[in-house]
XYZ file of C-alpha atoms in Angstrom:
690
model
C -6.298 8.905 -3.865
C -5.535 11.969 -6.575
C -2.038 12.686 -6.963
C -2.680 15.966 -9.575
C -1.113 18.588 -7.700
C 2.650 18.938 -6.589
C 1.381 19.204 -2.527
C -0.478 15.464 -2.920
C 2.315 14.135 -4.803
C 4.444 15.107 -2.012
C 1.949 13.592 0.479
C 1.794 10.776 -2.094
C 5.908 10.136 -1.696
C 5.659 9.880 1.850
C 2.389 7.633 1.604
C 4.470 5.212 -0.836
C 7.164 5.498 2.047
C 4.780 4.509 4.567
C 3.096 1.376 2.770
C 7.230 0.266 2.348
C 9.850 1.953 4.316
C 7.616 3.014 7.532
C 5.523 -0.128 7.413
C 6.710 -2.078 10.152
C 7.051 -1.083 13.618
C 10.141 -2.587 15.849
C 13.374 -2.344 17.542
C 13.110 -5.425 19.638
C 16.701 -7.008 18.510
C 19.307 -5.245 20.194
C 22.073 -7.011 18.696
C 24.578 -4.450 16.269
C 23.010 -6.298 13.226
C 19.136 -5.314 14.058
C 16.848 -4.754 11.110
C 16.283 -0.973 10.375
C 12.534 -1.070 11.495
C 10.166 2.098 11.374
C 10.733 2.458 15.413
C 14.245 2.827 14.451
C 13.988 4.953 11.764
C 11.499 7.260 13.811
C 14.050 7.279 17.034
C 17.064 7.827 14.921
C 15.624 10.417 12.720
C 11.994 11.700 13.843
C 12.239 11.821 17.337
C 11.129 9.655 20.447
C 7.331 9.379 20.775
C 8.033 10.591 24.464
C 4.372 12.105 24.696
C 2.568 9.366 23.229
C -0.664 9.744 25.408
C -0.845 13.116 24.646
C -0.057 12.948 21.450
C -2.468 9.923 20.634
C -4.992 12.367 22.031
C -4.577 15.164 19.894
C -4.411 12.430 17.186
C -8.066 10.683 18.118
C -9.338 14.584 17.852
C -7.659 14.952 14.311
C -9.040 11.717 13.178
C -12.774 12.180 14.628
C -12.662 15.552 12.386
C -11.426 14.249 9.503
C -14.146 11.333 9.571
C -17.485 13.504 10.726
C -16.499 16.943 9.749
C -13.738 17.042 6.990
C -15.344 14.357 4.835
C -18.985 15.367 4.909
C -18.081 18.894 4.011
C -15.583 17.541 1.439
C -19.017 15.980 0.027
C -20.698 18.736 -0.069
C -17.733 21.179 -1.440
C -16.345 18.965 -4.392
C -19.995 18.263 -5.302
C -20.274 22.134 -6.055
C -17.028 22.330 -7.482
C -15.241 20.634 -9.790
C -12.134 19.145 -9.880
C -9.984 21.189 -12.041
C -11.332 24.290 -10.305
C -10.061 22.822 -6.849
C -6.634 22.107 -8.167
C -6.659 25.633 -9.966
C -7.443 27.257 -6.447
C -5.045 24.809 -5.029
C -1.920 26.100 -7.490
C -3.076 29.802 -6.795
C -2.600 29.384 -3.127
C 0.652 27.380 -3.179
C 1.802 30.385 -5.929
C 1.163 32.726 -3.744
C 3.356 31.122 -0.930
C 6.171 31.732 -2.628
C 7.997 34.125 -0.117
C 7.792 31.488 2.515
C 9.782 29.127 0.509
C 11.993 31.428 -0.733
C 12.918 32.446 2.664
C 13.623 28.674 3.356
C 15.629 27.883 0.532
C 17.816 31.176 0.968
C 18.253 29.821 4.719
C 19.620 26.703 3.843
C 21.805 28.170 1.171
C 20.113 26.394 -1.719
C 20.559 29.360 -4.010
C 19.462 26.941 -7.244
C 16.439 25.937 -5.215
C 15.833 29.517 -4.613
C 16.458 30.803 -8.477
C 13.687 27.626 -9.257
C 11.035 29.270 -6.970
C 11.546 32.534 -8.215
C 11.634 31.089 -11.817
C 8.561 29.171 -11.229
C 6.368 32.005 -9.593
C 6.812 34.373 -12.219
C 6.019 32.151 -15.134
C 2.787 30.607 -13.439
C 2.155 34.187 -12.307
C 2.447 35.369 -15.929
C 1.326 32.257 -17.973
C -0.250 30.200 -15.763
C -2.887 33.250 -15.129
C -1.898 33.838 -11.539
C -1.378 30.715 -10.412
C -4.324 28.837 -11.392
C -2.167 26.620 -13.898
C 1.318 24.931 -13.712
C 3.438 26.064 -16.734
C 6.431 25.932 -14.780
C 5.815 22.526 -13.744
C 4.284 20.800 -17.432
C 6.158 23.173 -19.840
C 9.665 23.876 -18.233
C 10.124 21.400 -15.953
C 10.534 23.770 -12.985
C 8.865 21.702 -10.123
C 8.012 22.898 -6.672
C 9.685 21.691 -3.943
C 7.945 23.147 -1.513
C 10.803 24.258 0.785
C 9.840 25.083 4.550
C 11.602 26.157 7.671
C 11.513 22.617 8.946
C 13.513 21.772 6.344
C 16.107 25.046 7.082
C 15.903 23.656 10.843
C 17.134 19.818 9.979
C 19.728 21.516 7.405
C 20.876 23.688 10.764
C 21.059 20.242 12.511
C 18.412 21.563 14.906
C 17.197 18.739 17.050
C 13.484 17.634 16.001
C 12.950 17.150 19.850
C 9.781 15.185 20.502
C 7.225 13.888 18.256
C 4.088 16.126 19.200
C 0.828 15.635 17.042
C -1.640 18.699 17.147
C -4.473 18.661 15.436
C -5.265 19.656 11.699
C -1.681 20.605 12.065
C 0.930 18.747 9.525
C 3.721 18.475 11.119
C 4.941 15.637 13.635
C 7.680 17.154 15.834
C 8.228 20.226 18.324
C 11.071 21.359 15.579
C 8.405 20.930 12.664
C 5.413 22.785 14.263
C 8.072 25.725 15.216
C 8.947 25.683 11.345
C 5.328 25.651 10.273
C 4.580 28.511 12.485
C 7.412 30.425 10.903
C 6.092 28.992 7.641
C 2.575 30.814 8.371
C 4.749 33.955 9.545
C 6.003 34.150 6.137
C 2.986 33.113 3.867
C 1.301 36.325 2.104
C -1.876 35.248 3.105
C -1.385 35.739 6.328
C 0.077 39.379 6.029
C -3.399 39.931 3.975
C -5.279 39.204 6.444
C -3.383 41.097 9.273
C -3.607 44.364 6.883
C -6.647 44.335 5.260
C -9.149 43.689 7.769
C -11.723 41.403 6.150
C -14.761 43.114 8.230
C -17.783 41.143 7.807
C -16.320 38.986 4.936
C -13.917 36.045 5.437
C -10.558 36.774 5.629
C -8.495 36.028 2.126
C -6.472 32.958 3.772
C -9.461 31.623 5.246
C -11.616 31.835 1.890
C -9.004 29.383 0.555
C -8.821 27.382 3.454
C -11.947 25.372 2.660
C -9.771 24.134 -0.742
C -7.248 22.138 1.182
C -10.258 19.978 2.552
C -10.360 17.879 -0.730
C -6.672 17.885 -0.480
C -6.136 16.704 2.890
C -9.177 14.116 2.964
C -8.340 12.620 -0.776
C -4.652 11.397 1.144
C -6.826 10.657 4.201
C -9.002 8.417 2.753
C -6.745 6.500 0.262
C -4.074 5.489 3.317
C -5.048 6.013 6.525
C -8.695 5.059 6.541
C -8.532 1.320 6.953
C -5.651 0.857 9.114
C -5.397 -1.181 12.478
C -3.587 1.629 14.572
C -3.804 4.917 12.268
C -1.486 6.920 14.473
C 1.508 5.012 14.008
C 1.545 5.005 10.313
C 0.737 8.565 10.463
C 3.370 10.179 12.430
C 6.215 8.505 10.604
C 4.847 9.576 7.467
C 4.582 13.214 8.408
C 7.768 13.183 9.740
C 9.337 12.017 6.550
C 7.654 14.210 4.569
C 7.544 17.647 6.265
C 9.992 17.010 9.114
C 13.373 15.751 8.231
C 14.152 17.515 4.909
C 13.829 14.653 2.078
C 12.127 16.995 -0.004
C 14.964 18.020 -1.333
C 16.022 14.462 -2.241
C 12.874 14.213 -4.229
C 12.657 17.704 -5.987
C 16.654 16.810 -7.397
C 14.347 13.546 -9.080
C 12.013 15.525 -10.314
C 14.222 18.026 -12.145
C 15.863 15.159 -13.481
C 19.318 15.450 -11.811
C 22.199 14.408 -13.295
C 23.465 12.846 -10.183
C 20.492 10.158 -10.588
C 21.881 7.450 -12.042
C 20.405 4.328 -12.879
C 20.913 1.346 -10.237
C 18.672 -0.998 -11.235
C 19.970 -4.544 -12.663
C 20.477 -5.153 -16.079
C 17.874 -6.181 -17.772
C 17.791 -10.204 -17.660
C 16.780 -12.362 -20.869
C 13.640 -14.867 -19.887
C 14.096 -18.194 -18.397
C 14.198 -20.968 -21.149
C 11.449 -23.559 -20.855
C 12.568 -26.313 -18.441
C 13.313 -29.595 -19.711
C 10.321 -32.185 -18.936
C 7.936 -29.598 -18.308
C 4.461 -30.759 -17.895
C 2.834 -27.851 -17.052
C 1.994 -25.045 -19.592
C 4.785 -22.322 -20.808
C 4.154 -19.004 -20.971
C 6.450 -15.768 -21.719
C 5.312 -12.026 -21.700
C 7.464 -10.510 -24.635
C 9.098 -7.345 -23.437
C 8.848 -7.960 -19.824
C 12.033 -6.597 -19.560
C 12.915 -8.520 -16.210
C 15.607 -6.404 -13.644
C 15.600 -9.231 -10.554
C 13.047 -11.265 -8.577
C 12.816 -8.233 -5.890
C 12.535 -5.523 -8.417
C 9.562 -7.660 -10.607
C 7.709 -8.549 -7.350
C 7.608 -4.671 -6.673
C 5.833 -4.164 -10.132
C 2.512 -5.833 -8.461
C 2.330 -1.765 -7.862
C 1.759 -0.628 -11.268
C -1.814 -2.963 -10.960
C -4.152 -0.023 -9.935
C -7.772 1.167 -11.160
C -7.400 2.592 -14.458
C -10.894 3.600 -14.072
C -10.768 5.942 -11.157
C -9.335 9.626 -10.699
C -12.150 11.074 -13.004
C -11.154 14.425 -14.777
C -13.670 16.651 -13.803
C -15.719 15.760 -10.337
C -13.403 14.422 -7.096
C -13.648 11.167 -5.637
C -15.776 12.771 -2.589
C -18.123 13.875 -5.109
C -21.976 12.700 -5.568
C -21.853 13.303 -9.436
C -17.972 11.489 -9.613
C -18.214 8.223 -11.406
C -14.982 6.320 -10.789
C -15.013 2.767 -11.015
C -14.526 2.723 -6.951
C -17.505 4.604 -6.480
C -19.618 1.373 -8.065
C -18.517 -0.860 -5.211
C -21.026 -2.189 -2.806
C -20.072 -2.359 0.973
C -21.873 -5.128 2.864
C -21.146 -7.414 5.397
C -22.388 -10.642 6.877
C -23.170 -11.590 10.408
C -20.199 -14.048 11.894
C -21.290 -14.168 15.369
C -23.977 -12.378 17.579
C -23.151 -8.336 17.014
C -19.712 -9.477 14.829
C -20.226 -8.791 11.613
C -17.710 -9.002 8.778
C -17.489 -6.611 5.499
C -16.902 -7.252 1.641
C -17.106 -5.251 -1.431
C -19.717 -6.503 -4.260
C -19.576 -5.466 -8.082
C -22.520 -6.280 -9.971
C -22.389 -7.677 -13.176
C -24.308 -6.863 -16.262
C -26.137 -9.101 -18.558
C -25.112 -12.538 -19.196
C -22.109 -12.468 -16.583
C -24.594 -11.171 -13.958
C -24.460 -14.885 -13.342
C -20.754 -15.472 -13.173
C -19.329 -14.638 -9.866
C -15.566 -14.142 -8.814
C -14.598 -14.544 -5.122
C -11.095 -12.479 -4.594
C -9.089 -13.328 -2.036
C -5.954 -11.137 -1.606
C -2.431 -11.724 -0.365
C -0.869 -10.780 3.422
C -1.976 -7.695 4.512
C -4.224 -6.612 1.889
C -7.863 -5.331 2.155
C -10.705 -5.080 -0.229
C -9.944 -1.604 -0.233
C -6.085 -2.209 -1.611
C -5.512 -0.527 -5.140
C -4.189 -4.193 -6.372
C -7.705 -5.925 -5.100
C -9.735 -2.764 -6.545
C -8.118 -2.990 -9.925
C -8.339 -6.981 -9.808
C -12.285 -6.221 -9.225
C -12.103 -3.723 -12.028
C -10.577 -6.006 -14.592
C -12.798 -9.273 -13.928
C -16.219 -6.878 -13.674
C -15.035 -5.304 -17.129
C -14.488 -9.205 -18.229
C -18.151 -9.374 -17.378
C -18.152 -10.931 -13.968
C -19.845 -10.136 -10.645
C -16.977 -10.336 -8.554
C -16.791 -9.943 -4.593
C -13.676 -8.839 -2.865
C -12.352 -9.748 0.328
C -10.202 -8.799 3.167
C -7.084 -11.224 3.308
C -7.338 -13.833 5.459
C -4.049 -12.335 7.107
C -6.017 -8.898 7.411
C -6.239 -7.344 10.853
C -9.873 -7.229 10.393
C -10.768 -10.151 8.756
C -8.652 -11.832 11.709
C -11.161 -10.230 14.248
C -14.285 -11.117 12.651
C -13.996 -14.064 9.861
C -11.164 -15.591 11.838
C -13.231 -15.087 15.264
C -9.974 -13.366 16.685
C -7.502 -16.381 16.313
C -4.295 -15.538 14.501
C -4.587 -16.967 10.957
C -1.898 -19.518 9.702
C -3.521 -20.884 6.417
C -4.591 -23.670 8.264
C -7.631 -26.419 7.157
C -9.579 -24.577 10.769
C -8.949 -21.069 8.948
C -10.237 -22.581 5.738
C -13.179 -23.810 7.406
C -14.121 -20.281 8.825
C -13.497 -18.506 5.900
C -16.227 -21.043 3.880
C -18.838 -20.232 6.702
C -18.150 -16.388 5.693
C -18.199 -17.593 1.958
C -21.708 -18.928 2.626
C -23.086 -15.680 4.128
C -21.567 -13.593 1.006
C -23.268 -15.831 -1.121
C -26.797 -15.983 0.593
C -26.261 -12.186 0.319
C -25.628 -11.721 -3.440
C -27.218 -14.744 -4.698
C -30.347 -12.838 -5.954
C -28.478 -9.771 -7.346
C -25.716 -11.869 -8.787
C -28.559 -14.057 -10.795
C -28.119 -17.447 -8.694
C -24.450 -17.081 -10.178
C -21.870 -19.923 -10.620
C -18.872 -19.121 -8.455
C -15.111 -19.185 -8.945
C -12.962 -18.522 -6.392
C -9.849 -16.498 -6.959
C -6.429 -16.100 -4.638
C -2.857 -14.563 -4.870
C -0.240 -14.823 -2.544
C -1.241 -15.949 1.256
C -4.469 -15.864 -0.743
C -3.557 -18.223 -3.228
C -2.652 -20.539 -0.332
C -6.108 -19.925 0.996
C -7.652 -20.645 -2.147
C -5.859 -24.240 -2.254
C -6.942 -25.208 1.314
C -10.488 -24.023 0.428
C -9.881 -26.417 -2.864
C -9.108 -29.095 -0.461
C -12.214 -28.752 1.723
C -14.279 -28.633 -1.505
C -12.642 -31.899 -2.742
C -13.482 -33.691 0.620
C -17.366 -32.370 0.404
C -16.989 -29.957 3.247
C -16.918 -26.801 2.038
C -20.902 -25.300 2.253
C -20.876 -23.616 -0.858
C -20.446 -25.244 -4.341
C -17.795 -23.490 -6.243
C -17.384 -24.097 -9.531
C -13.457 -23.217 -10.610
C -10.717 -22.357 -7.986
C -7.412 -20.660 -9.300
C -4.769 -20.205 -7.302
C -1.789 -17.594 -8.285
C 1.806 -17.297 -6.977
C 0.930 -19.141 -3.373
C 3.915 -19.192 -1.031
C 6.022 -22.007 -0.658
C 5.159 -25.677 -0.340
C 7.214 -26.488 2.366
C 7.692 -24.453 5.680
C 11.561 -25.096 6.776
C 12.456 -24.378 2.951
C 10.236 -21.474 3.004
C 11.946 -19.685 5.670
C 15.092 -18.929 3.643
C 13.638 -16.248 1.054
C 11.512 -14.712 3.822
C 14.552 -14.249 5.920
C 16.372 -12.465 2.722
C 13.469 -10.153 2.598
C 13.039 -9.430 6.125
C 17.048 -9.047 7.148
C 18.008 -6.943 4.136
C 18.744 -3.681 6.290
C 20.741 -5.802 9.006
C 24.112 -4.886 8.158
C 23.266 -1.205 7.294
C 25.114 1.305 9.066
C 23.197 4.824 10.246
C 24.592 6.573 7.043
C 23.689 4.123 4.606
C 20.341 3.417 6.264
C 19.705 7.288 5.610
C 21.002 7.144 2.100
C 18.906 3.922 1.466
C 15.358 5.481 2.641
C 16.627 8.933 1.079
C 17.076 6.812 -2.489
C 13.935 5.083 -1.652
C 11.493 7.893 -1.532
C 13.077 9.711 -4.378
C 13.192 6.971 -6.858
C 9.641 5.684 -5.988
C 8.369 9.399 -6.065
C 7.450 9.636 -9.686
C 7.141 6.001 -10.257
C 3.956 5.156 -8.454
C 2.244 8.438 -8.426
C 2.140 7.622 -12.220
C -1.439 5.953 -13.612
C 0.940 2.802 -15.238
C -0.871 1.789 -18.464
C -1.771 -1.958 -18.449
C 1.096 -3.919 -20.556
C 0.008 -5.546 -23.889
C 3.405 -6.849 -25.801
C 1.382 -6.504 -29.112
C 1.314 -2.776 -28.742
C 3.902 -1.555 -26.251
C 2.919 1.535 -24.101
C 4.941 4.590 -24.564
C 6.053 7.266 -21.879
C 5.700 11.512 -23.279
C 9.248 11.196 -24.589
C 8.408 8.235 -27.022
C 10.475 5.751 -24.742
C 8.980 2.351 -23.848
C 7.252 3.108 -20.277
C 9.011 2.198 -17.590
C 7.386 -0.577 -15.170
C 10.201 -0.960 -12.993
C 11.236 1.581 -10.266
C 15.255 2.697 -9.465
C 15.955 0.643 -7.076
C 18.419 -1.605 -5.890
C 17.621 -5.019 -5.143
C 18.692 -4.967 -1.822
C 16.350 -1.854 -1.502
C 13.544 -3.516 -3.255
C 14.021 -7.051 -0.929
C 14.156 -4.479 2.368
C 10.574 -2.949 0.752
C 8.867 -6.025 0.942
C 10.448 -7.442 4.186
C 9.170 -4.490 5.833
C 5.553 -4.990 4.465
C 5.420 -8.595 5.826
C 6.486 -7.295 9.165
C 3.922 -4.900 9.139
C 1.237 -7.487 8.862
C 2.627 -9.767 11.283
C 2.408 -6.733 13.692
C -1.049 -5.967 13.228
C -2.199 -9.724 13.985
C -0.538 -10.330 16.855
C -1.333 -6.493 18.665
C -4.869 -7.531 17.548
C -4.775 -10.558 19.395
C -2.470 -9.246 22.281
C -5.149 -6.576 22.996
C -8.240 -9.208 23.504
C -6.315 -12.224 24.844
C -2.981 -11.182 25.979
C 0.536 -13.662 25.574
C 1.760 -14.180 29.059
C 5.481 -13.831 27.918
C 4.996 -9.972 26.423
C 6.002 -7.491 29.044
C 4.622 -4.474 27.559
C 1.626 -2.757 27.973
C -0.850 -2.164 25.020
C -3.533 -0.049 25.393
C -5.571 2.974 23.163
C -2.754 5.512 24.358
C 0.262 3.633 25.176
C 1.871 1.043 22.077
C 5.255 2.277 21.458
C 6.442 -0.571 24.395
C 4.599 -3.111 22.449
C 5.913 -2.282 18.964
C 9.277 -2.410 20.387
C 9.254 -5.696 22.197
C 7.163 -7.391 19.680
C 8.195 -5.988 16.205
C 11.715 -7.713 15.500
C 9.471 -10.430 14.194
C 10.242 -13.210 11.581
C 7.443 -15.271 10.096
C 8.964 -18.381 12.152
C 8.761 -16.660 15.033
C 4.919 -15.858 14.114
C 3.919 -19.625 13.671
C 5.888 -21.382 16.435
C 5.157 -18.668 19.178
C 2.312 -16.584 18.908
C 0.142 -18.948 16.057
C 0.804 -22.081 18.486
C -1.149 -20.250 21.470
C -3.760 -20.309 19.504
C -3.802 -24.192 19.004
C -2.413 -25.436 22.605
C -3.472 -29.146 21.417
C -1.403 -29.063 18.473
C 2.541 -29.628 18.697
C 4.618 -26.644 16.380
C 5.201 -29.710 13.921
C 1.392 -30.656 13.339
C 1.013 -26.615 12.614
C 3.734 -26.625 10.402
C 2.451 -29.650 8.617
C -1.011 -28.455 8.383
C 0.477 -25.023 6.757
C 1.712 -26.788 4.112
C 0.664 -28.071 0.624
C 2.060 -31.397 0.549
C -0.138 -32.144 3.698
C -2.977 -31.833 1.397
C -0.987 -32.886 -2.113
C -3.311 -36.084 -2.449
C -6.244 -34.097 -2.541
C -5.176 -31.251 -4.239
C -4.391 -33.767 -6.904
C -7.757 -35.342 -7.412
C -9.384 -31.711 -7.283
C -10.123 -31.583 -11.038
C -11.630 -27.867 -10.478
C -8.415 -26.342 -9.056
C -5.939 -24.291 -11.610
C -2.958 -22.690 -10.864
C -0.897 -19.882 -12.086
C 2.931 -19.260 -10.896
C 6.266 -17.723 -12.260
C 9.378 -19.902 -12.714
C 11.298 -16.815 -11.420
C 9.002 -16.271 -7.783
C 11.590 -15.443 -5.273
C 9.689 -17.607 -2.859
C 10.102 -20.922 -4.234
C 13.181 -23.266 -4.632
C 13.552 -25.731 -7.339
C 12.318 -28.145 -5.677
C 9.339 -26.492 -5.242
C 8.907 -26.149 -8.854
C 9.447 -29.825 -9.908
C 7.099 -30.637 -6.814
C 4.187 -28.241 -8.095
C 4.956 -28.986 -11.705
C 4.474 -32.728 -11.119
C 1.751 -32.759 -8.711
C -0.320 -30.468 -11.043
C 0.954 -31.157 -14.758
C -1.545 -29.463 -17.214
C -3.494 -27.980 -14.789
C -0.638 -25.351 -13.652
C 0.649 -22.386 -16.108
C 4.238 -21.410 -15.580
C 4.896 -17.747 -16.660
C 8.714 -17.187 -17.539
C 8.892 -13.887 -15.922
C 6.790 -11.863 -13.204
C 8.443 -12.930 -9.759
C 5.704 -12.812 -7.118
C 2.964 -11.303 -8.323
C 4.948 -8.880 -10.740
C 3.038 -9.358 -13.683
C -0.367 -8.723 -13.112
C -0.860 -5.353 -14.986
C 0.130 -7.716 -18.347
C -2.178 -8.798 -21.123
C -0.764 -12.347 -21.377
C -1.118 -12.680 -17.499
C -4.762 -11.369 -17.897
C -5.676 -13.785 -20.562
C -4.423 -16.706 -18.787
C -6.450 -15.612 -15.798
C -9.787 -15.344 -17.857
C -9.040 -18.791 -19.483
C -8.766 -20.661 -16.575
C -12.112 -19.057 -14.775
C -13.619 -19.368 -17.768
C -12.707 -23.323 -17.463
C -11.768 -23.059 -21.615
C -9.219 -26.087 -23.060
C -5.957 -24.647 -23.704
């Protein structure tokens, strides 16, 4: 998704909130100390979804139109109109909308915002050649807060009313739609069409409308296209971005408001090499650790560098982004059931070396960090296969045959069959490849189980090397404590604190995530435009960072349980789950911990096994003897991973010895963007000596 213009950045900000703050759906715990999940946020701040069947029907029209009307149109339009001109037209259109922003700012009593909007209009109209360019923002630091009457209504405490979805109207509540109508009335483009009839020609505002397509479609393709329940993600995002008066918080941050302070923990010194360590020890000079949760969020810095072409939009047939080079393929799992994967063909001598990538919990093959890993490995000479995480709803539906994943031996066997189908499909294109399998987080645990199968001679493909990265704890019982910390981080928040934290999260991440973070090389540290060291850490507290990670985990578990329940209902779940009614189910099931998932939902898929048997089968310790013998296996871990306790670290170090590499910093996958990690990964994939 491109974030080059201001409107798209506003959407991008809400998108990040959706991937974090609005990424779980729950409110089942009715005690005072229940978590602030997405349903609770939505009910408290965004209105009840009392018209859910109607809204979902209207959204289905919108979804169909985006897929089969807007997207094909964007392919044609962006293949004719280059990206700089699209951005210029969008800037021009937004500049003309100055009166509606001025009215909204004045209605809110925001004199400073009204003055900023006025200055922006005159600077961009003159120096920006009618608004085609944005010198006000780029040269003078005066940014567009895109104020609307929805913001004014929020400031006046006008109730949101029920949620309301209408096709191609970017609002999510009754109040938002009324505000949108008033915005339209105050938009000069509307006046032009009314007072200057265009006759046989398109009206002025309609002539600019096609240019909105690539802006909307970029967000749609990048955020919503691969969601299991797009509606449940879209509505809270739109409410947050347009209906809830959060834009002022974002604009204050963008303008460098003096009231915004650095809430991050101080920089911590790197961990010292532990005494008696058997594994390899690595440090990342200048990493500047801020804490385990904040460091883990740095995984968001690992994004594709070869995307977002300057000249052609992503949908253009002329676009040469790295993502456009990815070949989406599928293999048949069962009769009529196909599982997709992404293939990136190598070149030259590297063509015959292939890496299969298994990402962490909830990540799909199109996720930014997964594509970034594919780009990095392809640049190093490999052919690459990108898979969905086994803890992803699409993988569960196909590869796992509808059975809830638990990183069990049975999961690994089903994935092995899928892997054989993949290698049969790409064998000739990859030149009869030498295969390596790598995975991180839950994908790292899956890699360990695949390595155990290989050592037992039960894996139906030949793999040269396995690399597991930052896999979860070795013991289920000990692993519950850190997961509980992140999943229940907001239980003590009051309503006021929850709202303030949400505003802080959106504001702090607004500028940080929409940047394209450069790779970090300690020998030549990158700097920002002011000559300062590049900031790889968002301006959040450790508590906020824990909260975001917990919501991501909740969202993943809920989507898996919903997918299973839709086809094989759990007898103890009372709420209806249909295409048109899901909110009650999300309310009932959403407040789910990892322990609940394993003991109640996963156990129902294996009625012949006790919970203790399932628990033991999930743990690394159950495969310890086999993994210790597997010489093909190497591991990369961080000493400060918040999911590990000291006993785990010592156990892994004793078990794997020289086959494990420890990084002093990096937390949970928060160091992928650094050159030391990337060098070590290539060393292990190549099988080089230390």
